[in-house]
GROMACS .gro file of N, CA and C in nm:
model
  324
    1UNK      N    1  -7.409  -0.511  -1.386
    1UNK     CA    2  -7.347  -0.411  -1.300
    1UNK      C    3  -7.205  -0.381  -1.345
    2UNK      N    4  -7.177  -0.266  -1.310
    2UNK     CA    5  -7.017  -0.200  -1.335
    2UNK      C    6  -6.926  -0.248  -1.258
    3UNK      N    7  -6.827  -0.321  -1.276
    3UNK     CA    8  -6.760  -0.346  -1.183
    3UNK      C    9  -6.654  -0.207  -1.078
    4UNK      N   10  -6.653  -0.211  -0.928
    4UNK     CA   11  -6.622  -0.084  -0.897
    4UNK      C   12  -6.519  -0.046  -0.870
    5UNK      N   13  -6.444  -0.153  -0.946
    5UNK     CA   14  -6.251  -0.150  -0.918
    5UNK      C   15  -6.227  -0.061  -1.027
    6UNK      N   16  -6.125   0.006  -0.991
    6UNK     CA   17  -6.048   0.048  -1.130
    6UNK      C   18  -6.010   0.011  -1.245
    7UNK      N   19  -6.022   0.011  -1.379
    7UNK     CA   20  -5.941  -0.036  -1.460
    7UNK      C   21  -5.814  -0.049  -1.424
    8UNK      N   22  -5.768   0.089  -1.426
    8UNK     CA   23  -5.578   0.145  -1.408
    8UNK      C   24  -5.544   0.114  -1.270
    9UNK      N   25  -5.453   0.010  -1.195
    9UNK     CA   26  -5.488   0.039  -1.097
    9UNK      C   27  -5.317   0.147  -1.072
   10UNK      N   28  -5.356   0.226  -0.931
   10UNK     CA   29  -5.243   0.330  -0.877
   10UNK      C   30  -5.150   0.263  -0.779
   11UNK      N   31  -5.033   0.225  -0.812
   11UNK     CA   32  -4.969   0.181  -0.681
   11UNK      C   33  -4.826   0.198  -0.676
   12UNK      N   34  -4.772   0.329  -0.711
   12UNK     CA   35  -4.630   0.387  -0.716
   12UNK      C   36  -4.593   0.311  -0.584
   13UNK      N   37  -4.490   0.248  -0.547
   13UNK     CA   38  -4.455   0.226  -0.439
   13UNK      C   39  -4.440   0.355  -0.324
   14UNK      N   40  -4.359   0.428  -0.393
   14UNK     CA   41  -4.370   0.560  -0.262
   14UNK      C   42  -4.486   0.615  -0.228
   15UNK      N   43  -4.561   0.564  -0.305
   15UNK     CA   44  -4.720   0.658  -0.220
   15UNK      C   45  -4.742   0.547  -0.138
   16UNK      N   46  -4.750   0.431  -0.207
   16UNK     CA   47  -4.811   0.297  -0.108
   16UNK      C   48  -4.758   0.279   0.035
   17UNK      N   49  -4.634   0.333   0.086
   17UNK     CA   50  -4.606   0.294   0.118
   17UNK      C   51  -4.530   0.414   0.229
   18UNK      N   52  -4.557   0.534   0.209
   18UNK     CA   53  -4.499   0.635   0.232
   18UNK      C   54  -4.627   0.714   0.255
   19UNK      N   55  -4.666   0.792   0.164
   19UNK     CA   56  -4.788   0.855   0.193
   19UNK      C   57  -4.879   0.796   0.222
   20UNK      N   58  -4.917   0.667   0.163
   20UNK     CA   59  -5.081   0.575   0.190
   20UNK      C   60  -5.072   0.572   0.332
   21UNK      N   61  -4.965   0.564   0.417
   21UNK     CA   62  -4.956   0.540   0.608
   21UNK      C   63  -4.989   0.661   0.605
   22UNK      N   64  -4.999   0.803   0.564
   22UNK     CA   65  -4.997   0.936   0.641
   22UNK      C   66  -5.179   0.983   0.636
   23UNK      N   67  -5.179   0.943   0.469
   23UNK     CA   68  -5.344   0.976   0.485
   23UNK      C   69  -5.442   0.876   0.581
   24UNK      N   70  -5.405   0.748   0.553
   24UNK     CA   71  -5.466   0.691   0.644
   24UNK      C   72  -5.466   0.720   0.772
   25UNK      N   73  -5.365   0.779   0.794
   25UNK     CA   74  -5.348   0.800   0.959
   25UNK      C   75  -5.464   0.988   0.962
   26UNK      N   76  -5.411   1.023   0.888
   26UNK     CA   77  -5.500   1.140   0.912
   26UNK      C   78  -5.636   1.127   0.852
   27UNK      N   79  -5.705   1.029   0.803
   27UNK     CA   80  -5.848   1.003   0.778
   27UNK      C   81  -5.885   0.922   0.970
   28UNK      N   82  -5.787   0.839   0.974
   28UNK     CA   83  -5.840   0.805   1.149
   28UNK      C   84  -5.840   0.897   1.248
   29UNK      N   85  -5.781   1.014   1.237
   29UNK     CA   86  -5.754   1.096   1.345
   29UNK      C   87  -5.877   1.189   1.343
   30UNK      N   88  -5.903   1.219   1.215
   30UNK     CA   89  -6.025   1.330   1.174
   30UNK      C   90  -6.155   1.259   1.115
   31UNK      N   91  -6.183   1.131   1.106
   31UNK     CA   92  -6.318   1.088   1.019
   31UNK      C   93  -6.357   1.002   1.140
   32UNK      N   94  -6.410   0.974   1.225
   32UNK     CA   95  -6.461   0.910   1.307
   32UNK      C   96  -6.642   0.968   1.351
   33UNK      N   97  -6.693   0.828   1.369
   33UNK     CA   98  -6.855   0.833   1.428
   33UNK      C   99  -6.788   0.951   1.570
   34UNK      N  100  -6.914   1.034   1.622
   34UNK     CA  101  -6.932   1.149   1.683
   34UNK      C  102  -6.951   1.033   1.836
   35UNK      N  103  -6.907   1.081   1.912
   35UNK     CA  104  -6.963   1.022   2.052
   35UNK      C  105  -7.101   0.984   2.088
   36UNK      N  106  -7.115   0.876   2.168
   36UNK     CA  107  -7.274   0.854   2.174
   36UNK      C  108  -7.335   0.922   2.331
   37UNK      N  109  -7.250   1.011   2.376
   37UNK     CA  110  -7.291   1.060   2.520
   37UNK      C  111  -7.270   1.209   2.448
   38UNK      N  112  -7.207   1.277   2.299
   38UNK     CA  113  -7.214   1.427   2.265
   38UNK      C  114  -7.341   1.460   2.309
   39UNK      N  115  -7.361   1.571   2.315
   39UNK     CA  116  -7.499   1.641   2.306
   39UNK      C  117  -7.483   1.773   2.235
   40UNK      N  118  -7.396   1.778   2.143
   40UNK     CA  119  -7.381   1.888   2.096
   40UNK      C  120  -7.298   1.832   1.923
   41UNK      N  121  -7.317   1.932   1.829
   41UNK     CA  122  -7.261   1.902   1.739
   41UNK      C  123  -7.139   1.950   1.714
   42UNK      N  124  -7.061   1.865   1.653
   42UNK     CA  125  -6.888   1.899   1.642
   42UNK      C  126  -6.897   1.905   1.532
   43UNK      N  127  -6.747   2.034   1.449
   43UNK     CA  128  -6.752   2.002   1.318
   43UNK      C  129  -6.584   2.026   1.340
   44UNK      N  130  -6.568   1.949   1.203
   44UNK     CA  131  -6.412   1.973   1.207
   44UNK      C  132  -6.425   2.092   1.028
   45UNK      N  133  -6.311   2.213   1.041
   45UNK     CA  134  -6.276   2.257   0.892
   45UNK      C  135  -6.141   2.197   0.887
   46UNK      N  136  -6.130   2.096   0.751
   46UNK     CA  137  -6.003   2.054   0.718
   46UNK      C  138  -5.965   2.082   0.546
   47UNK      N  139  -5.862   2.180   0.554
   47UNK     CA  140  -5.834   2.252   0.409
   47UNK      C  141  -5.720   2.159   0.398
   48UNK      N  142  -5.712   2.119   0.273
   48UNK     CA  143  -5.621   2.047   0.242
   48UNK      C  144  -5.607   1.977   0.045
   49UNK      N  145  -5.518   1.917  -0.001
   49UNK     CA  146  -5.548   1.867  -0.150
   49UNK      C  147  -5.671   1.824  -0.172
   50UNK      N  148  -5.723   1.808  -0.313
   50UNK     CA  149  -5.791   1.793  -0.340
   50UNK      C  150  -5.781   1.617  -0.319
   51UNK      N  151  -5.675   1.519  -0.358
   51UNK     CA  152  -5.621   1.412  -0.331
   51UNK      C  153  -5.684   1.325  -0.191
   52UNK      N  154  -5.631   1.449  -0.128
   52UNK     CA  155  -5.694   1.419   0.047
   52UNK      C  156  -5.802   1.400   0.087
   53UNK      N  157  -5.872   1.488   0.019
   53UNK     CA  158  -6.091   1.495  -0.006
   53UNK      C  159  -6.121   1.339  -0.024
   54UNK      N  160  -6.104   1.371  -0.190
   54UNK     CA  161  -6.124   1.231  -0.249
   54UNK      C  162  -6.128   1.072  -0.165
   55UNK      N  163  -6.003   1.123  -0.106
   55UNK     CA  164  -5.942   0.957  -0.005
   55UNK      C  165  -6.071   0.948   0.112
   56UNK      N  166  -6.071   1.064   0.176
   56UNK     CA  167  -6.165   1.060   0.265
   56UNK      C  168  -6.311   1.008   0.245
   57UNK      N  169  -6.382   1.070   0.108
   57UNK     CA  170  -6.443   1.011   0.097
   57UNK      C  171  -6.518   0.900   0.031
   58UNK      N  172  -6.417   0.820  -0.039
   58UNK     CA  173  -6.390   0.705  -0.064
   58UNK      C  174  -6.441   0.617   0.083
   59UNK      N  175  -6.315   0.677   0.153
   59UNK     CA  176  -6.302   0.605   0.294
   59UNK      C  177  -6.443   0.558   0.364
   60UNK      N  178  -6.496   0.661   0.385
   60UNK     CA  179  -6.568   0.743   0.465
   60UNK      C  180  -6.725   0.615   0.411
   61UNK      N  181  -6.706   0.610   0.303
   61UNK     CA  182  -6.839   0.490   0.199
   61UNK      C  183  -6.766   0.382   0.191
   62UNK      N  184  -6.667   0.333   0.238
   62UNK     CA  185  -6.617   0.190   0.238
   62UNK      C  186  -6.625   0.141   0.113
   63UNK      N  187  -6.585   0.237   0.004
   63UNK     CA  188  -6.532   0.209  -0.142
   63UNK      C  189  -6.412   0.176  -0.106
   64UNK      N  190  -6.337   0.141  -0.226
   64UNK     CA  191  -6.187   0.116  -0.250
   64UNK      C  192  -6.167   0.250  -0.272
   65UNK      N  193  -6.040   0.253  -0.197
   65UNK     CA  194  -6.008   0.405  -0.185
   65UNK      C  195  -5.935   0.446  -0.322
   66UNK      N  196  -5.866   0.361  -0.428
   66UNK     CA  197  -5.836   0.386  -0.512
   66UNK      C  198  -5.946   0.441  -0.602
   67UNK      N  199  -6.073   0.457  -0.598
   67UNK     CA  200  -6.166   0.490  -0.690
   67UNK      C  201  -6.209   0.658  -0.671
   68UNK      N  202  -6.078   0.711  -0.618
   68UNK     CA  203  -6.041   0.853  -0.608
   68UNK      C  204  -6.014   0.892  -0.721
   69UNK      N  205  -5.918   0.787  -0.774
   69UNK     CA  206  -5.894   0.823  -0.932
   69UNK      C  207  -5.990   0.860  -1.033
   70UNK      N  208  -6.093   0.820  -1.031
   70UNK     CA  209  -6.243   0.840  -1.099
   70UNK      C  210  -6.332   0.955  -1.067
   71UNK      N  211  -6.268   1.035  -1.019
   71UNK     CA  212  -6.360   1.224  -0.962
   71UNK      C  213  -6.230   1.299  -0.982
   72UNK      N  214  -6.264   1.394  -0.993
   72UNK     CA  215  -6.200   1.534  -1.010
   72UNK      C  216  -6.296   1.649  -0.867
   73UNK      N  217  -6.193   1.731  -0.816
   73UNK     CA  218  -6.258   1.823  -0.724
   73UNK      C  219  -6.196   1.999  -0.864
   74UNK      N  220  -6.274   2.050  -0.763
   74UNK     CA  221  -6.213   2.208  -0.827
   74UNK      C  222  -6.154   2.278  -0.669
   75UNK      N  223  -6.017   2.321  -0.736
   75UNK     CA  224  -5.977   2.390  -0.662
   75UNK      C  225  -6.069   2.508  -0.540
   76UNK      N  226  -6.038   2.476  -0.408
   76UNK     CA  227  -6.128   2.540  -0.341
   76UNK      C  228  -6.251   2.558  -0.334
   77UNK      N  229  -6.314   2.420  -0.389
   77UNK     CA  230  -6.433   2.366  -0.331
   77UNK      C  231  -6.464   2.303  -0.228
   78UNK      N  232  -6.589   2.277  -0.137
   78UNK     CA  233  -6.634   2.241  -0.005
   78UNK      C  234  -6.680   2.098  -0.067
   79UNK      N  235  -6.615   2.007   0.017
   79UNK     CA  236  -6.706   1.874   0.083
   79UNK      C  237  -6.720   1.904   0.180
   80UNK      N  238  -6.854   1.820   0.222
   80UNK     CA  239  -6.913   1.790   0.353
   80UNK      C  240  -6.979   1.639   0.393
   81UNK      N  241  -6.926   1.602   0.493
   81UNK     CA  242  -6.901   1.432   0.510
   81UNK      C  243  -6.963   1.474   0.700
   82UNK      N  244  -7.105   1.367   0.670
   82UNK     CA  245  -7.103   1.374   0.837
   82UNK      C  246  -7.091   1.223   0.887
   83UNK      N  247  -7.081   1.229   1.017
   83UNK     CA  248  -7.042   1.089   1.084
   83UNK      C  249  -7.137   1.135   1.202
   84UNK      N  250  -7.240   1.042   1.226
   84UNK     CA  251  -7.339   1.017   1.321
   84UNK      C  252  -7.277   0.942   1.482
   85UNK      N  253  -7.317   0.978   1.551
   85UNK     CA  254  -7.286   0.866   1.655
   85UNK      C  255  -7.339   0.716   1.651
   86UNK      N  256  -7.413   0.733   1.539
   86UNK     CA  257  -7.498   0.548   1.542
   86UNK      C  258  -7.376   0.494   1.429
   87UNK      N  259  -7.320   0.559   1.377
   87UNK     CA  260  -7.230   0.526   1.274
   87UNK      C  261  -7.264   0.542   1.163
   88UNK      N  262  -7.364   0.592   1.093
   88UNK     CA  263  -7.406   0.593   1.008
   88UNK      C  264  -7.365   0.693   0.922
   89UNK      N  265  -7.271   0.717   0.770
   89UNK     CA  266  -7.235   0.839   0.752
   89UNK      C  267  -7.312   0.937   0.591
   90UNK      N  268  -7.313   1.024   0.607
   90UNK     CA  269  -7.313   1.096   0.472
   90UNK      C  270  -7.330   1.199   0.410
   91UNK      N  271  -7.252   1.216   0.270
   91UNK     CA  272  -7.200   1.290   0.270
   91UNK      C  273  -7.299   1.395   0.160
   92UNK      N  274  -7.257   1.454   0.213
   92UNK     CA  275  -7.376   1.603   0.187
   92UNK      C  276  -7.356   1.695   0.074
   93UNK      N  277  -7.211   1.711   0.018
   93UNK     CA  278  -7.204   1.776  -0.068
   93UNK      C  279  -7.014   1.692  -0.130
   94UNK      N  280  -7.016   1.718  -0.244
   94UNK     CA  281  -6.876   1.706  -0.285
   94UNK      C  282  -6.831   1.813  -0.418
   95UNK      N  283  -6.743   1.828  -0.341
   95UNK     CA  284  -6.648   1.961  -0.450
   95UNK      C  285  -6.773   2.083  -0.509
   96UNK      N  286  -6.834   2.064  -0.446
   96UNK     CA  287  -6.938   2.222  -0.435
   96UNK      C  288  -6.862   2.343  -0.438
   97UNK      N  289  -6.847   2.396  -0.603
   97UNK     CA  290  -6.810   2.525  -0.586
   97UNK      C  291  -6.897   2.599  -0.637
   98UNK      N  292  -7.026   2.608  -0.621
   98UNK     CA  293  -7.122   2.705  -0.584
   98UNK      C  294  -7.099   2.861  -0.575
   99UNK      N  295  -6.979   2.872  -0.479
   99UNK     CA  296  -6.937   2.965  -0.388
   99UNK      C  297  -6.841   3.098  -0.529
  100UNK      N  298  -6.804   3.011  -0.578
  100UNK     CA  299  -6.700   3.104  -0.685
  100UNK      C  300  -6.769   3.162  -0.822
  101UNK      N  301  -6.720   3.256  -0.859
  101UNK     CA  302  -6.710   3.233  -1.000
  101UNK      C  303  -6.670   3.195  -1.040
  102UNK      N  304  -6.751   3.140  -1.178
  102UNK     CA  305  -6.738   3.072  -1.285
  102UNK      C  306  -6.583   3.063  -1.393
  103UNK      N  307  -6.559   3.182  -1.392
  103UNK     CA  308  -6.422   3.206  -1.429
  103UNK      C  309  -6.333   3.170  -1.322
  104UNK      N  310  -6.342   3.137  -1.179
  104UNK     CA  311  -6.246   3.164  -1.108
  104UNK      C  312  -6.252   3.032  -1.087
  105UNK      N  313  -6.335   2.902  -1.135
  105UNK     CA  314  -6.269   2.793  -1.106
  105UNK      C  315  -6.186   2.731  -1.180
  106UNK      N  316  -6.096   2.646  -1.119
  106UNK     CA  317  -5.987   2.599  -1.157
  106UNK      C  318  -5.966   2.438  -1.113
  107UNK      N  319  -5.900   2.369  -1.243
  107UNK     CA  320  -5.910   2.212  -1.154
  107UNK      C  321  -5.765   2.211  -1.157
  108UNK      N  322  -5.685   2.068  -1.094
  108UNK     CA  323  -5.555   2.064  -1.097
  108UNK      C  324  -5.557   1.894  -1.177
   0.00000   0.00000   0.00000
């Protein structure tokens, strides 16, 4: 088996320590199992870096979130990440740009 750590690992202090509190905080505010009394489906649209995707769904599969480093998204592509009320999550599409032309995608 591959081991699923990084080679390189990422740990600028100012992200660690500065940003790593902000995404985390905004993966808890927005990635959570759905209520078990909903009866209806919720969706959240969250536009944001491509950086931000990645983390989430790292998160979201209880990978090491550093293994963001290992994907690339294209600019203004759709993920889709669901969260069940049993807890169970997954994710349905990543960096799907389907939607564009071919010329018009772009990575960063």
């Amino acid at each position: 088996p591959i081991d699923s750590d990084p080679v390189h690992r990422f740990k600028p202090e100012s992200w660690e320590f500065v940003d790593g509190c902000r995404i985390e905080a905004a993966f808890r505010t927005h990635c959570h199992r759905a209520s078990h009394h909903s009866t209806r489906t919720e969706n959240e649209l969250i536009i944001c870096h491509a950086n931000v995707i990645r983390y989430f769904v790292c998160r979201a599969l209880q990978v090491n979130p550093e293994r963001w480093l290992a994907s690339s998204l294209a600019n203004g592509s759709i993920t889709e990440i669901v969260f069940d009320h049993d807890g169970k999550v997954y994710v349905r599409s990543i960096g799907d740009k389907g939607h564009m032309e071919k010329s018009l995608v772009t990575f960063t």
